[in-house]
Amino acid sequence: MRVAIVAVGELARYFVEELQARGHDVVAVSRSRKPYLDALGVAQHVAADYSAQQLRDALADCDAAVCTLRGGVPQFAAIHASILAACRQSATCKRFIPSAWAGNLEEFPDEPLDWADELVPVFDALRGQTDVSWSAICPGWYADYVVPASQRHLGDIGDMWPQNHGEKTFTLYGKGSQLVNFTSARDTARATIALLEHDRHSWEDFTYVSGAQMSWRQLGDFVKSRDPAYTFKRKSLAQSVRQYVANESPESRAVAIFELWGHSEALHFPWAKVQRHREKFFQGLAFRDLAELADEAQADPTKVV
C-alpha cells in the first residue's frame, strides 16, 4: 500500500516508522523537506500552502491519506477539504484518516473547546460524500507524556499535560475522578495502519483505540508509584473557566482548554466500544498500558517507545 502522510510533524514520525515496518510505501506531504525523511528514503512532496493542485499531484497514485495536521493551525478545514478533493479525484486514494486524534468526539462533538469547532466542517464534508472511506481515530490522551521527552517524538506541551517532569508535580482536575482513555502514539499509529489494511467498506465514522482507562487520580498515583518525589496539586473547574475567559495569552488559553477537557467526560469512551473495535479491526494487535509503556522505556533509556 502507498500511504500519504499529510502535514508531517511529531505524530507523523510514528506513522512513518510503523508504515515502513509493515512494508508500505510512504509519501510525506509537508510545507518543507525533512532531512530525517531523506535518510529513511521517504518520498517527499513540498506543498507550501497545501493547495488543491499540490495535494492532487501528491496523492494521485496513493492508496490512502493520513492527515496529522495540528489543531488550531490556519486553514485547518480548508486543508482537509483539499485532501478530500484530491482523494476523490484520484483513481486509487479512497481511504482518508482526518486529523482528529482526540477523545470521545462521537458523544461530545464540541470538546475540546475551540478546536472541536474546526472539525465540524471537516466531518460535514466527509459525510456528504460516499466515494472516499474515512474514519476519525479516537485514542484519548497520548500515554507517551508519562515517559521522558527523550523517549518520545512528541514534544513537551507544558501545563496542558498535568504531569510536570521538572517540578515533579501532578495536577488533579478537581478530585481527579474523571475517567480517561490513554493510548501510546505508536500504538495509535499501528492501529490506524491496521484499519487502512482492513476492508474500507466496513469502516465506521469513529474508531476507538485505547491501551488503558483510568481516572486522573489513578494516573497520578501511578506516576507517584514510579517516583515517590511527586506531589499533587489541584485545579478547580472554576479556576480553569476563569483562566479561559481571561484569555491572557494564547498559551494560557490553550492550557485552560485542555484543563476544561480534563474536567469533562469527553476523554472517556465506554470500554465496550474499545473491545468491539479490537475484535473487528485489531485482532492480534497489542495495546500497551501505562505500566508496560513505562517499563519498556525504563528497560532501554535510548529507545523511543
JSON list of N, CA and C in Angstrom, two decimals, residues 101-139:
[
{"chain": "A", "resi": 101, "resn": "TRP", "atom": "N", "xyz": [-7.73, 12.57, 16.14]},
{"chain": "A", "resi": 101, "resn": "TRP", "atom": "CA", "xyz": [-6.80, 12.13, 17.19]},
{"chain": "A", "resi": 101, "resn": "TRP", "atom": "C", "xyz": [-7.19, 12.70, 18.56]},
{"chain": "A", "resi": 102, "resn": "ALA", "atom": "N", "xyz": [-8.42, 12.45, 18.98]},
{"chain": "A", "resi": 102, "resn": "ALA", "atom": "CA", "xyz": [-8.90, 13.07, 20.21]},
{"chain": "A", "resi": 102, "resn": "ALA", "atom": "C", "xyz": [-9.66, 12.08, 21.07]},
{"chain": "A", "resi": 103, "resn": "GLY", "atom": "N", "xyz": [-10.58, 12.60, 21.85]},
{"chain": "A", "resi": 103, "resn": "GLY", "atom": "CA", "xyz": [-11.34, 11.78, 22.78]},
{"chain": "A", "resi": 103, "resn": "GLY", "atom": "C", "xyz": [-12.64, 11.29, 22.18]},
{"chain": "A", "resi": 104, "resn": "ASN", "atom": "N", "xyz": [-13.70, 11.34, 22.96]},
{"chain": "A", "resi": 104, "resn": "ASN", "atom": "CA", "xyz": [-14.99, 10.81, 22.55]},
{"chain": "A", "resi": 104, "resn": "ASN", "atom": "C", "xyz": [-15.75, 11.85, 21.72]},
{"chain": "A", "resi": 105, "resn": "LEU", "atom": "N", "xyz": [-15.29, 12.06, 20.49]},
{"chain": "A", "resi": 105, "resn": "LEU", "atom": "CA", "xyz": [-15.91, 13.06, 19.62]},
{"chain": "A", "resi": 105, "resn": "LEU", "atom": "C", "xyz": [-17.32, 12.67, 19.20]},
{"chain": "A", "resi": 106, "resn": "GLU", "atom": "N", "xyz": [-17.61, 11.40, 19.24]},
{"chain": "A", "resi": 106, "resn": "GLU", "atom": "CA", "xyz": [-18.94, 10.94, 18.84]},
{"chain": "A", "resi": 106, "resn": "GLU", "atom": "C", "xyz": [-20.01, 11.43, 19.80]},
{"chain": "A", "resi": 107, "resn": "GLU", "atom": "N", "xyz": [-19.76, 11.33, 21.09]},
{"chain": "A", "resi": 107, "resn": "GLU", "atom": "CA", "xyz": [-20.74, 11.74, 22.10]},
{"chain": "A", "resi": 107, "resn": "GLU", "atom": "C", "xyz": [-20.53, 13.18, 22.57]},
{"chain": "A", "resi": 108, "resn": "PHE", "atom": "N", "xyz": [-19.32, 13.70, 22.38]},
{"chain": "A", "resi": 108, "resn": "PHE", "atom": "CA", "xyz": [-19.00, 15.07, 22.80]},
{"chain": "A", "resi": 108, "resn": "PHE", "atom": "C", "xyz": [-18.34, 15.82, 21.64]},
{"chain": "A", "resi": 109, "resn": "PRO", "atom": "N", "xyz": [-19.12, 16.12, 20.59]},
{"chain": "A", "resi": 109, "resn": "PRO", "atom": "CA", "xyz": [-18.53, 16.70, 19.38]},
{"chain": "A", "resi": 109, "resn": "PRO", "atom": "C", "xyz": [-18.03, 18.13, 19.54]},
{"chain": "A", "resi": 110, "resn": "ASP", "atom": "N", "xyz": [-18.35, 18.80, 20.67]},
{"chain": "A", "resi": 110, "resn": "ASP", "atom": "CA", "xyz": [-17.91, 20.18, 20.85]},
{"chain": "A", "resi": 110, "resn": "ASP", "atom": "C", "xyz": [-16.75, 20.30, 21.83]},
{"chain": "A", "resi": 111, "resn": "GLU", "atom": "N", "xyz": [-16.09, 19.20, 22.15]},
{"chain": "A", "resi": 111, "resn": "GLU", "atom": "CA", "xyz": [-14.92, 19.25, 23.03]},
{"chain": "A", "resi": 111, "resn": "GLU", "atom": "C", "xyz": [-13.73, 18.56, 22.38]},
{"chain": "A", "resi": 112, "resn": "PRO", "atom": "N", "xyz": [-12.53, 19.14, 22.57]},
{"chain": "A", "resi": 112, "resn": "PRO", "atom": "CA", "xyz": [-12.20, 20.31, 23.37]},
{"chain": "A", "resi": 112, "resn": "PRO", "atom": "C", "xyz": [-12.69, 21.61, 22.75]},
{"chain": "A", "resi": 113, "resn": "LEU", "atom": "N", "xyz": [-12.90, 22.60, 23.59]},
{"chain": "A", "resi": 113, "resn": "LEU", "atom": "CA", "xyz": [-13.38, 23.90, 23.14]},
{"chain": "A", "resi": 113, "resn": "LEU", "atom": "C", "xyz": [-12.51, 24.45, 22.02]},
{"chain": "A", "resi": 114, "resn": "ASP", "atom": "N", "xyz": [-13.12, 25.22, 21.16]},
{"chain": "A", "resi": 114, "resn": "ASP", "atom": "CA", "xyz": [-12.45, 25.90, 20.04]},
{"chain": "A", "resi": 114, "resn": "ASP", "atom": "C", "xyz": [-12.00, 24.91, 18.97]},
{"chain": "A", "resi": 115, "resn": "TRP", "atom": "N", "xyz": [-11.09, 24.03, 19.33]},
{"chain": "A", "resi": 115, "resn": "TRP", "atom": "CA", "xyz": [-10.52, 23.12, 18.33]},
{"chain": "A", "resi": 115, "resn": "TRP", "atom": "C", "xyz": [-11.59, 22.20, 17.74]},
{"chain": "A", "resi": 116, "resn": "ALA", "atom": "N", "xyz": [-12.51, 21.72, 18.55]},
{"chain": "A", "resi": 116, "resn": "ALA", "atom": "CA", "xyz": [-13.55, 20.82, 18.04]},
{"chain": "A", "resi": 116, "resn": "ALA", "atom": "C", "xyz": [-14.41, 21.52, 16.99]},
{"chain": "A", "resi": 117, "resn": "ASP", "atom": "N", "xyz": [-14.55, 22.84, 17.11]},
{"chain": "A", "resi": 117, "resn": "ASP", "atom": "CA", "xyz": [-15.33, 23.58, 16.12]},
{"chain": "A", "resi": 117, "resn": "ASP", "atom": "C", "xyz": [-14.72, 23.47, 14.73]},
{"chain": "A", "resi": 118, "resn": "GLU", "atom": "N", "xyz": [-13.39, 23.35, 14.66]},
{"chain": "A", "resi": 118, "resn": "GLU", "atom": "CA", "xyz": [-12.72, 23.22, 13.37]},
{"chain": "A", "resi": 118, "resn": "GLU", "atom": "C", "xyz": [-13.08, 21.92, 12.67]},
{"chain": "A", "resi": 119, "resn": "LEU", "atom": "N", "xyz": [-13.44, 20.91, 13.44]},
{"chain": "A", "resi": 119, "resn": "LEU", "atom": "CA", "xyz": [-13.75, 19.61, 12.87]},
{"chain": "A", "resi": 119, "resn": "LEU", "atom": "C", "xyz": [-15.16, 19.53, 12.28]},
{"chain": "A", "resi": 120, "resn": "VAL", "atom": "N", "xyz": [-16.04, 20.44, 12.67]},
{"chain": "A", "resi": 120, "resn": "VAL", "atom": "CA", "xyz": [-17.43, 20.37, 12.20]},
{"chain": "A", "resi": 120, "resn": "VAL", "atom": "C", "xyz": [-17.52, 20.41, 10.68]},
{"chain": "A", "resi": 121, "resn": "PRO", "atom": "N", "xyz": [-16.92, 21.41, 10.00]},
{"chain": "A", "resi": 121, "resn": "PRO", "atom": "CA", "xyz": [-17.00, 21.40, 8.53]},
{"chain": "A", "resi": 121, "resn": "PRO", "atom": "C", "xyz": [-16.25, 20.24, 7.90]},
{"chain": "A", "resi": 122, "resn": "VAL", "atom": "N", "xyz": [-15.22, 19.74, 8.58]},
{"chain": "A", "resi": 122, "resn": "VAL", "atom": "CA", "xyz": [-14.48, 18.58, 8.06]},
{"chain": "A", "resi": 122, "resn": "VAL", "atom": "C", "xyz": [-15.39, 17.36, 8.04]},
{"chain": "A", "resi": 123, "resn": "PHE", "atom": "N", "xyz": [-16.05, 17.08, 9.16]},
{"chain": "A", "resi": 123, "resn": "PHE", "atom": "CA", "xyz": [-16.95, 15.93, 9.23]},
{"chain": "A", "resi": 123, "resn": "PHE", "atom": "C", "xyz": [-18.15, 16.10, 8.31]},
{"chain": "A", "resi": 124, "resn": "ASP", "atom": "N", "xyz": [-18.65, 17.33, 8.19]},
{"chain": "A", "resi": 124, "resn": "ASP", "atom": "CA", "xyz": [-19.79, 17.58, 7.30]},
{"chain": "A", "resi": 124, "resn": "ASP", "atom": "C", "xyz": [-19.42, 17.22, 5.86]},
{"chain": "A", "resi": 125, "resn": "ALA", "atom": "N", "xyz": [-18.22, 17.63, 5.45]},
{"chain": "A", "resi": 125, "resn": "ALA", "atom": "CA", "xyz": [-17.78, 17.34, 4.08]},
{"chain": "A", "resi": 125, "resn": "ALA", "atom": "C", "xyz": [-17.58, 15.84, 3.87]},
{"chain": "A", "resi": 126, "resn": "LEU", "atom": "N", "xyz": [-17.00, 15.18, 4.85]},
{"chain": "A", "resi": 126, "resn": "LEU", "atom": "CA", "xyz": [-16.77, 13.74, 4.73]},
{"chain": "A", "resi": 126, "resn": "LEU", "atom": "C", "xyz": [-18.09, 12.97, 4.67]},
{"chain": "A", "resi": 127, "resn": "ARG", "atom": "N", "xyz": [-19.05, 13.39, 5.47]},
{"chain": "A", "resi": 127, "resn": "ARG", "atom": "CA", "xyz": [-20.35, 12.71, 5.49]},
{"chain": "A", "resi": 127, "resn": "ARG", "atom": "C", "xyz": [-21.17, 13.02, 4.24]},
{"chain": "A", "resi": 128, "resn": "GLY", "atom": "N", "xyz": [-20.80, 14.09, 3.54]},
{"chain": "A", "resi": 128, "resn": "GLY", "atom": "CA", "xyz": [-21.54, 14.50, 2.36]},
{"chain": "A", "resi": 128, "resn": "GLY", "atom": "C", "xyz": [-21.13, 13.79, 1.08]},
{"chain": "A", "resi": 129, "resn": "GLN", "atom": "N", "xyz": [-20.26, 12.80, 1.18]},
{"chain": "A", "resi": 129, "resn": "GLN", "atom": "CA", "xyz": [-19.83, 12.04, 0.01]},
{"chain": "A", "resi": 129, "resn": "GLN", "atom": "C", "xyz": [-19.72, 10.57, 0.39]},
{"chain": "A", "resi": 130, "resn": "THR", "atom": "N", "xyz": [-19.61, 9.72, -0.61]},
{"chain": "A", "resi": 130, "resn": "THR", "atom": "CA", "xyz": [-19.56, 8.28, -0.34]},
{"chain": "A", "resi": 130, "resn": "THR", "atom": "C", "xyz": [-18.42, 7.56, -1.05]},
{"chain": "A", "resi": 131, "resn": "ASP", "atom": "N", "xyz": [-17.71, 8.23, -1.94]},
{"chain": "A", "resi": 131, "resn": "ASP", "atom": "CA", "xyz": [-16.68, 7.51, -2.70]},
{"chain": "A", "resi": 131, "resn": "ASP", "atom": "C", "xyz": [-15.37, 7.35, -1.95]},
{"chain": "A", "resi": 132, "resn": "VAL", "atom": "N", "xyz": [-15.11, 8.19, -0.94]},
{"chain": "A", "resi": 132, "resn": "VAL", "atom": "CA", "xyz": [-13.90, 8.07, -0.13]},
{"chain": "A", "resi": 132, "resn": "VAL", "atom": "C", "xyz": [-14.28, 7.59, 1.27]},
{"chain": "A", "resi": 133, "resn": "SER", "atom": "N", "xyz": [-13.71, 6.48, 1.70]},
{"chain": "A", "resi": 133, "resn": "SER", "atom": "CA", "xyz": [-13.97, 5.97, 3.05]},
{"chain": "A", "resi": 133, "resn": "SER", "atom": "C", "xyz": [-13.12, 6.75, 4.06]},
{"chain": "A", "resi": 134, "resn": "TRP", "atom": "N", "xyz": [-13.67, 6.98, 5.24]},
{"chain": "A", "resi": 134, "resn": "TRP", "atom": "CA", "xyz": [-12.95, 7.77, 6.25]},
{"chain": "A", "resi": 134, "resn": "TRP", "atom": "C", "xyz": [-13.32, 7.28, 7.65]},
{"chain": "A", "resi": 135, "resn": "SER", "atom": "N", "xyz": [-12.46, 7.60, 8.58]},
{"chain": "A", "resi": 135, "resn": "SER", "atom": "CA", "xyz": [-12.75, 7.32, 9.99]},
{"chain": "A", "resi": 135, "resn": "SER", "atom": "C", "xyz": [-11.90, 8.24, 10.85]},
{"chain": "A", "resi": 136, "resn": "ALA", "atom": "N", "xyz": [-12.51, 8.78, 11.90]},
{"chain": "A", "resi": 136, "resn": "ALA", "atom": "CA", "xyz": [-11.79, 9.59, 12.88]},
{"chain": "A", "resi": 136, "resn": "ALA", "atom": "C", "xyz": [-11.27, 8.67, 13.97]},
{"chain": "A", "resi": 137, "resn": "ILE", "atom": "N", "xyz": [-9.97, 8.67, 14.19]},
{"chain": "A", "resi": 137, "resn": "ILE", "atom": "CA", "xyz": [-9.36, 7.80, 15.20]},
{"chain": "A", "resi": 137, "resn": "ILE", "atom": "C", "xyz": [-9.40, 8.49, 16.56]},
{"chain": "A", "resi": 138, "resn": "CYS", "atom": "N", "xyz": [-9.92, 7.79, 17.56]},
{"chain": "A", "resi": 138, "resn": "CYS", "atom": "CA", "xyz": [-10.08, 8.34, 18.91]},
{"chain": "A", "resi": 138, "resn": "CYS", "atom": "C", "xyz": [-9.19, 7.58, 19.89]},
{"chain": "A", "resi": 139, "resn": "PRO", "atom": "N", "xyz": [-7.99, 8.10, 20.22]},
{"chain": "A", "resi": 139, "resn": "PRO", "atom": "CA", "xyz": [-7.11, 7.42, 21.17]},
{"chain": "A", "resi": 139, "resn": "PRO", "atom": "C", "xyz": [-7.18, 7.96, 22.59]}
]
